[in-house]
JSON list of C-alpha atoms in Angstrom, two decimals:
[
{"chain": "A", "resi": 7, "resn": "UNK", "atom": "CA", "xyz": [-82.05, 170.10, 50.34]},
{"chain": "A", "resi": 8, "resn": "UNK", "atom": "CA", "xyz": [-80.52, 171.48, 54.33]},
{"chain": "A", "resi": 9, "resn": "UNK", "atom": "CA", "xyz": [-77.15, 172.43, 53.50]},
{"chain": "A", "resi": 10, "resn": "UNK", "atom": "CA", "xyz": [-74.14, 171.97, 56.39]},
{"chain": "A", "resi": 11, "resn": "UNK", "atom": "CA", "xyz": [-74.85, 173.62, 59.34]},
{"chain": "A", "resi": 12, "resn": "UNK", "atom": "CA", "xyz": [-72.70, 174.97, 61.99]},
{"chain": "A", "resi": 13, "resn": "UNK", "atom": "CA", "xyz": [-72.76, 176.58, 65.48]},
{"chain": "A", "resi": 14, "resn": "UNK", "atom": "CA", "xyz": [-72.07, 178.78, 67.28]},
{"chain": "A", "resi": 15, "resn": "UNK", "atom": "CA", "xyz": [-71.71, 181.07, 64.59]},
{"chain": "A", "resi": 16, "resn": "UNK", "atom": "CA", "xyz": [-69.66, 183.54, 66.80]},
{"chain": "A", "resi": 17, "resn": "UNK", "atom": "CA", "xyz": [-66.84, 182.97, 70.42]},
{"chain": "A", "resi": 18, "resn": "UNK", "atom": "CA", "xyz": [-65.32, 185.28, 71.78]},
{"chain": "A", "resi": 19, "resn": "UNK", "atom": "CA", "xyz": [-62.81, 183.23, 73.86]},
{"chain": "A", "resi": 20, "resn": "UNK", "atom": "CA", "xyz": [-59.54, 184.04, 75.91]},
{"chain": "A", "resi": 21, "resn": "UNK", "atom": "CA", "xyz": [-56.59, 182.51, 75.24]},
{"chain": "A", "resi": 22, "resn": "UNK", "atom": "CA", "xyz": [-55.38, 179.90, 76.83]},
{"chain": "A", "resi": 23, "resn": "UNK", "atom": "CA", "xyz": [-59.85, 178.23, 77.50]},
{"chain": "A", "resi": 24, "resn": "UNK", "atom": "CA", "xyz": [-61.28, 175.36, 75.60]},
{"chain": "A", "resi": 25, "resn": "UNK", "atom": "CA", "xyz": [-63.90, 175.77, 72.99]},
{"chain": "A", "resi": 26, "resn": "UNK", "atom": "CA", "xyz": [-65.80, 173.39, 70.46]},
{"chain": "A", "resi": 27, "resn": "UNK", "atom": "CA", "xyz": [-67.70, 173.78, 67.48]},
{"chain": "A", "resi": 28, "resn": "UNK", "atom": "CA", "xyz": [-69.80, 171.58, 65.77]},
{"chain": "A", "resi": 29, "resn": "UNK", "atom": "CA", "xyz": [-70.84, 170.24, 62.50]},
{"chain": "A", "resi": 30, "resn": "UNK", "atom": "CA", "xyz": [-73.71, 168.85, 60.52]},
{"chain": "A", "resi": 31, "resn": "UNK", "atom": "CA", "xyz": [-73.60, 167.60, 57.00]},
{"chain": "A", "resi": 32, "resn": "UNK", "atom": "CA", "xyz": [-75.77, 167.26, 54.19]},
{"chain": "A", "resi": 33, "resn": "UNK", "atom": "CA", "xyz": [-77.46, 164.05, 54.99]},
{"chain": "A", "resi": 34, "resn": "UNK", "atom": "CA", "xyz": [-75.72, 160.86, 52.83]},
{"chain": "A", "resi": 35, "resn": "UNK", "atom": "CA", "xyz": [-72.76, 162.69, 52.69]},
{"chain": "A", "resi": 36, "resn": "UNK", "atom": "CA", "xyz": [-69.85, 160.11, 53.41]},
{"chain": "A", "resi": 37, "resn": "UNK", "atom": "CA", "xyz": [-66.98, 162.60, 53.56]},
{"chain": "A", "resi": 38, "resn": "UNK", "atom": "CA", "xyz": [-66.74, 166.06, 55.70]},
{"chain": "A", "resi": 39, "resn": "UNK", "atom": "CA", "xyz": [-63.72, 168.73, 56.27]},
{"chain": "A", "resi": 40, "resn": "UNK", "atom": "CA", "xyz": [-62.70, 171.10, 59.07]},
{"chain": "A", "resi": 41, "resn": "UNK", "atom": "CA", "xyz": [-60.97, 174.03, 57.45]},
{"chain": "A", "resi": 42, "resn": "UNK", "atom": "CA", "xyz": [-59.25, 177.31, 59.33]},
{"chain": "A", "resi": 43, "resn": "UNK", "atom": "CA", "xyz": [-59.59, 180.51, 56.83]},
{"chain": "A", "resi": 44, "resn": "UNK", "atom": "CA", "xyz": [-57.55, 183.11, 58.35]},
{"chain": "A", "resi": 45, "resn": "UNK", "atom": "CA", "xyz": [-58.73, 186.52, 57.20]},
{"chain": "A", "resi": 46, "resn": "UNK", "atom": "CA", "xyz": [-57.35, 187.22, 53.86]},
{"chain": "A", "resi": 47, "resn": "UNK", "atom": "CA", "xyz": [-56.61, 183.76, 53.16]},
{"chain": "A", "resi": 48, "resn": "UNK", "atom": "CA", "xyz": [-58.12, 180.98, 51.58]},
{"chain": "A", "resi": 49, "resn": "UNK", "atom": "CA", "xyz": [-59.46, 177.97, 53.42]},
{"chain": "A", "resi": 50, "resn": "UNK", "atom": "CA", "xyz": [-56.93, 175.32, 54.66]},
{"chain": "A", "resi": 51, "resn": "UNK", "atom": "CA", "xyz": [-57.57, 171.45, 55.40]},
{"chain": "A", "resi": 52, "resn": "UNK", "atom": "CA", "xyz": [-57.19, 170.60, 58.75]},
{"chain": "A", "resi": 53, "resn": "UNK", "atom": "CA", "xyz": [-59.25, 167.45, 58.57]},
{"chain": "A", "resi": 54, "resn": "UNK", "atom": "CA", "xyz": [-60.85, 164.70, 56.62]},
{"chain": "A", "resi": 55, "resn": "UNK", "atom": "CA", "xyz": [-63.46, 162.17, 57.53]},
{"chain": "A", "resi": 56, "resn": "UNK", "atom": "CA", "xyz": [-64.42, 159.13, 55.10]},
{"chain": "A", "resi": 57, "resn": "UNK", "atom": "CA", "xyz": [-67.67, 157.99, 57.52]},
{"chain": "A", "resi": 58, "resn": "UNK", "atom": "CA", "xyz": [-66.33, 158.00, 61.50]},
{"chain": "A", "resi": 59, "resn": "UNK", "atom": "CA", "xyz": [-62.49, 157.54, 60.30]},
{"chain": "A", "resi": 60, "resn": "UNK", "atom": "CA", "xyz": [-59.92, 159.93, 59.92]},
{"chain": "A", "resi": 61, "resn": "UNK", "atom": "CA", "xyz": [-58.58, 160.58, 55.71]},
{"chain": "A", "resi": 62, "resn": "UNK", "atom": "CA", "xyz": [-56.12, 162.93, 56.60]},
{"chain": "A", "resi": 63, "resn": "UNK", "atom": "CA", "xyz": [-54.98, 164.59, 59.25]},
{"chain": "A", "resi": 64, "resn": "UNK", "atom": "CA", "xyz": [-51.96, 166.08, 58.60]},
{"chain": "A", "resi": 65, "resn": "UNK", "atom": "CA", "xyz": [-52.45, 169.72, 58.80]},
{"chain": "A", "resi": 66, "resn": "UNK", "atom": "CA", "xyz": [-54.20, 169.82, 62.42]},
{"chain": "A", "resi": 67, "resn": "UNK", "atom": "CA", "xyz": [-51.94, 170.56, 65.17]},
{"chain": "A", "resi": 68, "resn": "UNK", "atom": "CA", "xyz": [-52.15, 167.67, 67.21]},
{"chain": "A", "resi": 69, "resn": "UNK", "atom": "CA", "xyz": [-51.26, 169.34, 70.29]},
{"chain": "A", "resi": 70, "resn": "UNK", "atom": "CA", "xyz": [-54.52, 171.37, 70.78]},
{"chain": "A", "resi": 71, "resn": "UNK", "atom": "CA", "xyz": [-56.87, 170.74, 68.07]},
{"chain": "A", "resi": 72, "resn": "UNK", "atom": "CA", "xyz": [-58.90, 167.54, 67.97]},
{"chain": "A", "resi": 73, "resn": "UNK", "atom": "CA", "xyz": [-62.12, 166.56, 66.33]},
{"chain": "A", "resi": 74, "resn": "UNK", "atom": "CA", "xyz": [-64.30, 163.40, 65.81]},
{"chain": "A", "resi": 75, "resn": "UNK", "atom": "CA", "xyz": [-66.82, 162.10, 63.59]},
{"chain": "A", "resi": 76, "resn": "UNK", "atom": "CA", "xyz": [-68.17, 158.60, 66.05]},
{"chain": "A", "resi": 77, "resn": "UNK", "atom": "CA", "xyz": [-71.15, 158.13, 64.53]},
{"chain": "A", "resi": 78, "resn": "UNK", "atom": "CA", "xyz": [-70.57, 159.30, 60.88]},
{"chain": "A", "resi": 79, "resn": "UNK", "atom": "CA", "xyz": [-73.22, 162.08, 60.97]},
{"chain": "A", "resi": 80, "resn": "UNK", "atom": "CA", "xyz": [-72.38, 164.88, 62.63]},
{"chain": "A", "resi": 81, "resn": "UNK", "atom": "CA", "xyz": [-68.60, 166.62, 64.25]},
{"chain": "A", "resi": 82, "resn": "UNK", "atom": "CA", "xyz": [-67.51, 168.44, 66.43]},
{"chain": "A", "resi": 83, "resn": "UNK", "atom": "CA", "xyz": [-63.34, 170.17, 66.19]},
{"chain": "A", "resi": 84, "resn": "UNK", "atom": "CA", "xyz": [-62.23, 171.06, 69.88]},
{"chain": "A", "resi": 85, "resn": "UNK", "atom": "CA", "xyz": [-59.06, 173.86, 70.45]},
{"chain": "A", "resi": 86, "resn": "UNK", "atom": "CA", "xyz": [-57.51, 173.54, 73.97]},
{"chain": "A", "resi": 87, "resn": "UNK", "atom": "CA", "xyz": [-55.58, 175.38, 75.24]},
{"chain": "A", "resi": 88, "resn": "UNK", "atom": "CA", "xyz": [-56.48, 178.10, 72.70]},
{"chain": "A", "resi": 89, "resn": "UNK", "atom": "CA", "xyz": [-54.38, 180.82, 71.38]},
{"chain": "A", "resi": 90, "resn": "UNK", "atom": "CA", "xyz": [-54.48, 184.30, 69.41]},
{"chain": "A", "resi": 91, "resn": "UNK", "atom": "CA", "xyz": [-53.56, 182.58, 66.00]},
{"chain": "A", "resi": 92, "resn": "UNK", "atom": "CA", "xyz": [-55.79, 180.51, 66.53]},
{"chain": "A", "resi": 93, "resn": "UNK", "atom": "CA", "xyz": [-58.66, 183.35, 65.74]},
{"chain": "A", "resi": 94, "resn": "UNK", "atom": "CA", "xyz": [-60.10, 182.44, 62.23]},
{"chain": "A", "resi": 95, "resn": "UNK", "atom": "CA", "xyz": [-63.30, 181.11, 60.53]},
{"chain": "A", "resi": 96, "resn": "UNK", "atom": "CA", "xyz": [-63.88, 177.53, 60.85]},
{"chain": "A", "resi": 97, "resn": "UNK", "atom": "CA", "xyz": [-65.49, 175.64, 57.77]},
{"chain": "A", "resi": 98, "resn": "UNK", "atom": "CA", "xyz": [-67.09, 172.55, 57.85]},
{"chain": "A", "resi": 99, "resn": "UNK", "atom": "CA", "xyz": [-67.54, 171.42, 54.13]},
{"chain": "A", "resi": 100, "resn": "UNK", "atom": "CA", "xyz": [-69.13, 167.68, 53.11]},
{"chain": "A", "resi": 101, "resn": "UNK", "atom": "CA", "xyz": [-69.07, 165.75, 50.18]},
{"chain": "A", "resi": 102, "resn": "UNK", "atom": "CA", "xyz": [-70.72, 162.92, 48.12]},
{"chain": "A", "resi": 103, "resn": "UNK", "atom": "CA", "xyz": [-67.88, 161.31, 47.19]},
{"chain": "A", "resi": 104, "resn": "UNK", "atom": "CA", "xyz": [-68.92, 157.83, 47.69]},
{"chain": "A", "resi": 105, "resn": "UNK", "atom": "CA", "xyz": [-70.64, 159.20, 44.63]},
{"chain": "A", "resi": 106, "resn": "UNK", "atom": "CA", "xyz": [-67.63, 160.39, 42.99]},
{"chain": "A", "resi": 107, "resn": "UNK", "atom": "CA", "xyz": [-68.56, 163.81, 43.50]},
{"chain": "A", "resi": 108, "resn": "UNK", "atom": "CA", "xyz": [-65.80, 166.37, 44.48]},
{"chain": "A", "resi": 109, "resn": "UNK", "atom": "CA", "xyz": [-68.10, 168.98, 44.76]},
{"chain": "A", "resi": 110, "resn": "UNK", "atom": "CA", "xyz": [-67.24, 170.42, 48.59]},
{"chain": "A", "resi": 111, "resn": "UNK", "atom": "CA", "xyz": [-70.38, 172.53, 49.93]},
{"chain": "A", "resi": 112, "resn": "UNK", "atom": "CA", "xyz": [-69.62, 174.67, 53.00]},
{"chain": "A", "resi": 113, "resn": "UNK", "atom": "CA", "xyz": [-71.21, 175.87, 55.64]},
{"chain": "A", "resi": 114, "resn": "UNK", "atom": "CA", "xyz": [-71.36, 179.73, 57.00]},
{"chain": "A", "resi": 115, "resn": "UNK", "atom": "CA", "xyz": [-68.58, 179.10, 59.18]},
{"chain": "A", "resi": 116, "resn": "UNK", "atom": "CA", "xyz": [-67.83, 179.55, 63.12]},
{"chain": "A", "resi": 117, "resn": "UNK", "atom": "CA", "xyz": [-65.73, 182.73, 63.35]},
{"chain": "A", "resi": 118, "resn": "UNK", "atom": "CA", "xyz": [-63.51, 182.54, 66.45]},
{"chain": "A", "resi": 119, "resn": "UNK", "atom": "CA", "xyz": [-61.76, 185.35, 67.90]},
{"chain": "A", "resi": 120, "resn": "UNK", "atom": "CA", "xyz": [-59.25, 184.86, 70.65]},
{"chain": "A", "resi": 121, "resn": "UNK", "atom": "CA", "xyz": [-58.32, 187.96, 73.14]},
{"chain": "B", "resi": 2, "resn": "UNK", "atom": "CA", "xyz": [-46.87, 169.85, 48.31]},
{"chain": "B", "resi": 3, "resn": "UNK", "atom": "CA", "xyz": [-48.81, 171.80, 45.86]},
{"chain": "B", "resi": 4, "resn": "UNK", "atom": "CA", "xyz": [-48.92, 175.13, 45.62]},
{"chain": "B", "resi": 5, "resn": "UNK", "atom": "CA", "xyz": [-51.94, 177.43, 43.41]},
{"chain": "B", "resi": 6, "resn": "UNK", "atom": "CA", "xyz": [-51.00, 181.20, 43.51]},
{"chain": "B", "resi": 7, "resn": "UNK", "atom": "CA", "xyz": [-54.17, 183.27, 42.47]},
{"chain": "B", "resi": 8, "resn": "UNK", "atom": "CA", "xyz": [-53.75, 187.03, 40.66]},
{"chain": "B", "resi": 9, "resn": "UNK", "atom": "CA", "xyz": [-54.91, 189.85, 41.56]},
{"chain": "B", "resi": 10, "resn": "UNK", "atom": "CA", "xyz": [-55.48, 189.90, 44.69]},
{"chain": "B", "resi": 11, "resn": "UNK", "atom": "CA", "xyz": [-57.98, 192.91, 44.37]},
{"chain": "B", "resi": 12, "resn": "UNK", "atom": "CA", "xyz": [-60.13, 193.55, 41.07]},
{"chain": "B", "resi": 13, "resn": "UNK", "atom": "CA", "xyz": [-61.97, 196.64, 40.75]},
{"chain": "B", "resi": 14, "resn": "UNK", "atom": "CA", "xyz": [-64.13, 196.98, 37.40]},
{"chain": "B", "resi": 15, "resn": "UNK", "atom": "CA", "xyz": [-67.53, 199.47, 36.73]},
{"chain": "B", "resi": 16, "resn": "UNK", "atom": "CA", "xyz": [-70.58, 196.95, 36.45]},
{"chain": "B", "resi": 17, "resn": "UNK", "atom": "CA", "xyz": [-71.26, 196.08, 32.83]},
{"chain": "B", "resi": 18, "resn": "UNK", "atom": "CA", "xyz": [-67.34, 195.38, 32.22]},
{"chain": "B", "resi": 19, "resn": "UNK", "atom": "CA", "xyz": [-65.88, 192.11, 32.72]},
{"chain": "B", "resi": 20, "resn": "UNK", "atom": "CA", "xyz": [-63.66, 190.42, 35.08]},
{"chain": "B", "resi": 21, "resn": "UNK", "atom": "CA", "xyz": [-60.67, 188.07, 34.72]},
{"chain": "B", "resi": 22, "resn": "UNK", "atom": "CA", "xyz": [-58.95, 186.37, 37.84]},
{"chain": "B", "resi": 23, "resn": "UNK", "atom": "CA", "xyz": [-56.14, 183.88, 37.18]},
{"chain": "B", "resi": 24, "resn": "UNK", "atom": "CA", "xyz": [-54.58, 180.77, 39.35]},
{"chain": "B", "resi": 25, "resn": "UNK", "atom": "CA", "xyz": [-51.50, 178.83, 38.20]},
{"chain": "B", "resi": 26, "resn": "UNK", "atom": "CA", "xyz": [-51.16, 175.17, 39.64]},
{"chain": "B", "resi": 27, "resn": "UNK", "atom": "CA", "xyz": [-48.01, 173.41, 40.37]},
{"chain": "B", "resi": 28, "resn": "UNK", "atom": "CA", "xyz": [-49.17, 169.82, 40.47]},
{"chain": "B", "resi": 29, "resn": "UNK", "atom": "CA", "xyz": [-49.54, 167.97, 37.29]},
{"chain": "B", "resi": 30, "resn": "UNK", "atom": "CA", "xyz": [-51.76, 165.42, 39.05]},
{"chain": "B", "resi": 31, "resn": "UNK", "atom": "CA", "xyz": [-54.47, 167.55, 39.93]},
{"chain": "B", "resi": 32, "resn": "UNK", "atom": "CA", "xyz": [-57.84, 166.77, 37.96]},
{"chain": "B", "resi": 33, "resn": "UNK", "atom": "CA", "xyz": [-60.39, 169.39, 39.54]},
{"chain": "B", "resi": 34, "resn": "UNK", "atom": "CA", "xyz": [-60.77, 172.79, 39.65]},
{"chain": "B", "resi": 35, "resn": "UNK", "atom": "CA", "xyz": [-63.75, 174.62, 41.15]},
{"chain": "B", "resi": 36, "resn": "UNK", "atom": "CA", "xyz": [-64.21, 178.31, 41.49]},
{"chain": "B", "resi": 37, "resn": "UNK", "atom": "CA", "xyz": [-65.75, 179.69, 44.86]},
{"chain": "B", "resi": 38, "resn": "UNK", "atom": "CA", "xyz": [-67.69, 182.71, 45.69]},
{"chain": "B", "resi": 39, "resn": "UNK", "atom": "CA", "xyz": [-67.42, 183.69, 49.21]},
{"chain": "B", "resi": 40, "resn": "UNK", "atom": "CA", "xyz": [-69.62, 186.56, 50.93]},
{"chain": "B", "resi": 41, "resn": "UNK", "atom": "CA", "xyz": [-69.10, 189.08, 54.00]},
{"chain": "B", "resi": 42, "resn": "UNK", "atom": "CA", "xyz": [-70.07, 186.55, 56.97]},
{"chain": "B", "resi": 43, "resn": "UNK", "atom": "CA", "xyz": [-71.04, 183.20, 54.62]},
{"chain": "B", "resi": 44, "resn": "UNK", "atom": "CA", "xyz": [-69.08, 180.53, 53.57]},
{"chain": "B", "resi": 45, "resn": "UNK", "atom": "CA", "xyz": [-67.67, 179.39, 50.10]},
{"chain": "B", "resi": 46, "resn": "UNK", "atom": "CA", "xyz": [-70.50, 178.77, 47.32]},
{"chain": "B", "resi": 47, "resn": "UNK", "atom": "CA", "xyz": [-69.12, 176.87, 43.94]},
{"chain": "B", "resi": 48, "resn": "UNK", "atom": "CA", "xyz": [-69.88, 179.17, 41.22]},
{"chain": "B", "resi": 49, "resn": "UNK", "atom": "CA", "xyz": [-68.48, 176.68, 38.71]},
{"chain": "B", "resi": 50, "resn": "UNK", "atom": "CA", "xyz": [-65.52, 173.97, 38.26]},
{"chain": "B", "resi": 51, "resn": "UNK", "atom": "CA", "xyz": [-63.75, 172.25, 35.81]},
{"chain": "B", "resi": 52, "resn": "UNK", "atom": "CA", "xyz": [-62.21, 168.55, 34.97]},
{"chain": "B", "resi": 53, "resn": "UNK", "atom": "CA", "xyz": [-59.06, 168.09, 33.24]},
{"chain": "B", "resi": 54, "resn": "UNK", "atom": "CA", "xyz": [-60.50, 166.32, 30.43]},
{"chain": "B", "resi": 55, "resn": "UNK", "atom": "CA", "xyz": [-62.06, 169.44, 29.24]},
{"chain": "B", "resi": 56, "resn": "UNK", "atom": "CA", "xyz": [-60.37, 172.54, 27.98]},
{"chain": "B", "resi": 57, "resn": "UNK", "atom": "CA", "xyz": [-63.66, 175.53, 28.82]},
{"chain": "B", "resi": 58, "resn": "UNK", "atom": "CA", "xyz": [-67.14, 175.49, 30.75]},
{"chain": "B", "resi": 59, "resn": "UNK", "atom": "CA", "xyz": [-69.58, 177.96, 30.76]},
{"chain": "B", "resi": 60, "resn": "UNK", "atom": "CA", "xyz": [-72.85, 178.78, 32.69]},
{"chain": "B", "resi": 61, "resn": "UNK", "atom": "CA", "xyz": [-74.77, 182.07, 31.67]},
{"chain": "B", "resi": 62, "resn": "UNK", "atom": "CA", "xyz": [-72.25, 184.96, 32.72]},
{"chain": "B", "resi": 63, "resn": "UNK", "atom": "CA", "xyz": [-69.28, 183.04, 34.25]},
{"chain": "B", "resi": 64, "resn": "UNK", "atom": "CA", "xyz": [-66.55, 180.46, 32.09]},
{"chain": "B", "resi": 65, "resn": "UNK", "atom": "CA", "xyz": [-64.12, 179.30, 33.38]},
{"chain": "B", "resi": 66, "resn": "UNK", "atom": "CA", "xyz": [-61.07, 177.91, 30.87]},
{"chain": "B", "resi": 67, "resn": "UNK", "atom": "CA", "xyz": [-58.02, 175.72, 31.92]},
{"chain": "B", "resi": 68, "resn": "UNK", "atom": "CA", "xyz": [-54.83, 175.14, 29.95]},
{"chain": "B", "resi": 69, "resn": "UNK", "atom": "CA", "xyz": [-53.32, 172.02, 31.28]},
{"chain": "B", "resi": 70, "resn": "UNK", "atom": "CA", "xyz": [-49.55, 172.44, 29.55]},
{"chain": "B", "resi": 71, "resn": "UNK", "atom": "CA", "xyz": [-49.16, 175.95, 31.08]},
{"chain": "B", "resi": 72, "resn": "UNK", "atom": "CA", "xyz": [-50.60, 174.89, 34.51]},
{"chain": "B", "resi": 73, "resn": "UNK", "atom": "CA", "xyz": [-53.08, 178.15, 34.79]},
{"chain": "B", "resi": 74, "resn": "UNK", "atom": "CA", "xyz": [-56.85, 178.09, 34.71]},
{"chain": "B", "resi": 75, "resn": "UNK", "atom": "CA", "xyz": [-59.32, 181.30, 34.66]},
{"chain": "B", "resi": 76, "resn": "UNK", "atom": "CA", "xyz": [-62.20, 182.59, 36.13]},
{"chain": "B", "resi": 77, "resn": "UNK", "atom": "CA", "xyz": [-64.12, 185.01, 33.53]},
{"chain": "B", "resi": 78, "resn": "UNK", "atom": "CA", "xyz": [-67.48, 186.90, 34.18]},
{"chain": "B", "resi": 79, "resn": "UNK", "atom": "CA", "xyz": [-69.14, 189.09, 32.00]},
{"chain": "B", "resi": 80, "resn": "UNK", "atom": "CA", "xyz": [-70.73, 191.53, 32.20]},
{"chain": "B", "resi": 81, "resn": "UNK", "atom": "CA", "xyz": [-70.48, 192.33, 35.97]},
{"chain": "B", "resi": 82, "resn": "UNK", "atom": "CA", "xyz": [-72.98, 193.79, 38.04]},
{"chain": "B", "resi": 83, "resn": "UNK", "atom": "CA", "xyz": [-72.80, 194.64, 41.22]},
{"chain": "B", "resi": 84, "resn": "UNK", "atom": "CA", "xyz": [-73.89, 191.53, 43.13]},
{"chain": "B", "resi": 85, "resn": "UNK", "atom": "CA", "xyz": [-71.21, 190.15, 41.80]},
{"chain": "B", "resi": 86, "resn": "UNK", "atom": "CA", "xyz": [-68.77, 191.81, 44.26]},
{"chain": "B", "resi": 87, "resn": "UNK", "atom": "CA", "xyz": [-67.25, 189.51, 46.27]},
{"chain": "B", "resi": 88, "resn": "UNK", "atom": "CA", "xyz": [-64.22, 187.46, 47.08]},
{"chain": "B", "resi": 89, "resn": "UNK", "atom": "CA", "xyz": [-63.55, 184.12, 44.97]},
{"chain": "B", "resi": 90, "resn": "UNK", "atom": "CA", "xyz": [-61.27, 181.81, 45.36]},
{"chain": "B", "resi": 91, "resn": "UNK", "atom": "CA", "xyz": [-59.99, 178.76, 42.91]},
{"chain": "B", "resi": 92, "resn": "UNK", "atom": "CA", "xyz": [-58.91, 175.98, 44.31]},
{"chain": "B", "resi": 93, "resn": "UNK", "atom": "CA", "xyz": [-56.76, 172.83, 42.55]},
{"chain": "B", "resi": 94, "resn": "UNK", "atom": "CA", "xyz": [-57.87, 168.72, 43.78]},
{"chain": "B", "resi": 95, "resn": "UNK", "atom": "CA", "xyz": [-54.79, 166.38, 43.55]},
{"chain": "B", "resi": 96, "resn": "UNK", "atom": "CA", "xyz": [-55.56, 163.27, 42.35]},
{"chain": "B", "resi": 97, "resn": "UNK", "atom": "CA", "xyz": [-52.95, 161.56, 44.38]},
{"chain": "B", "resi": 98, "resn": "UNK", "atom": "CA", "xyz": [-54.07, 163.26, 47.74]},
{"chain": "B", "resi": 99, "resn": "UNK", "atom": "CA", "xyz": [-57.82, 164.07, 47.45]},
{"chain": "B", "resi": 100, "resn": "UNK", "atom": "CA", "xyz": [-56.78, 166.82, 49.00]},
{"chain": "B", "resi": 101, "resn": "UNK", "atom": "CA", "xyz": [-58.84, 170.48, 47.69]},
{"chain": "B", "resi": 102, "resn": "UNK", "atom": "CA", "xyz": [-55.98, 173.61, 47.70]},
{"chain": "B", "resi": 103, "resn": "UNK", "atom": "CA", "xyz": [-56.95, 177.22, 47.73]},
{"chain": "B", "resi": 104, "resn": "UNK", "atom": "CA", "xyz": [-55.09, 180.57, 45.94]},
{"chain": "B", "resi": 105, "resn": "UNK", "atom": "CA", "xyz": [-55.28, 183.46, 48.08]},
{"chain": "B", "resi": 106, "resn": "UNK", "atom": "CA", "xyz": [-58.71, 184.68, 47.28]},
{"chain": "B", "resi": 107, "resn": "UNK", "atom": "CA", "xyz": [-59.47, 187.52, 45.07]},
{"chain": "B", "resi": 108, "resn": "UNK", "atom": "CA", "xyz": [-61.21, 190.63, 46.04]},
{"chain": "B", "resi": 109, "resn": "UNK", "atom": "CA", "xyz": [-63.98, 192.05, 43.44]},
{"chain": "B", "resi": 110, "resn": "UNK", "atom": "CA", "xyz": [-66.00, 194.74, 43.86]},
{"chain": "B", "resi": 111, "resn": "UNK", "atom": "CA", "xyz": [-67.98, 195.88, 41.01]},
{"chain": "B", "resi": 112, "resn": "UNK", "atom": "CA", "xyz": [-68.81, 199.80, 40.78]},
{"chain": "B", "resi": 113, "resn": "UNK", "atom": "CA", "xyz": [-72.68, 200.36, 39.98]}
]
């Protein structure tokens, strides 16, 4: 079974530029999560999708971050404009929550450096 | 909101020794407690989990214990090996929100 795919693996941009990350969850997983992991900390949830609907985006800085999952499968996370403090690893995870499974499977992440 | 504290932040053991990492949480409605291992450049990988109706779970060299009354749970790794070296995260899922809240992580170093 293929895991959660993310791209790109690394991205370096200057502040005030925009950037987008892509995630393809495990096939059949209805729930998709985006996390931000700052160096030396645990992952922090940014947004959770159930199919193509948003379940929780309470921690998403909506003035600069946006995310979509239009067809209920893959998803994109965008930052515009980026700030220095956005430097982090952005992790995507998915789970088969409709099957009652709480387990979240993570991708390898995208490491973003904002200069 | 839920608060998860993880200790210690770093742990160094000799190969073959045991390692114990502890987490405490605040939300009594929490019902699921996973442990993740994260190696350099990779995403977190689930190594063991426990649900609130179970006090202990074991999988080969790894075990997790849960004390719901005291609101803490622990990861136990026996007969540690160099490949166990990684960052370990505990997490707590609230039955109210369904969100996973992660601890701050423990860097485990196993010296050969």
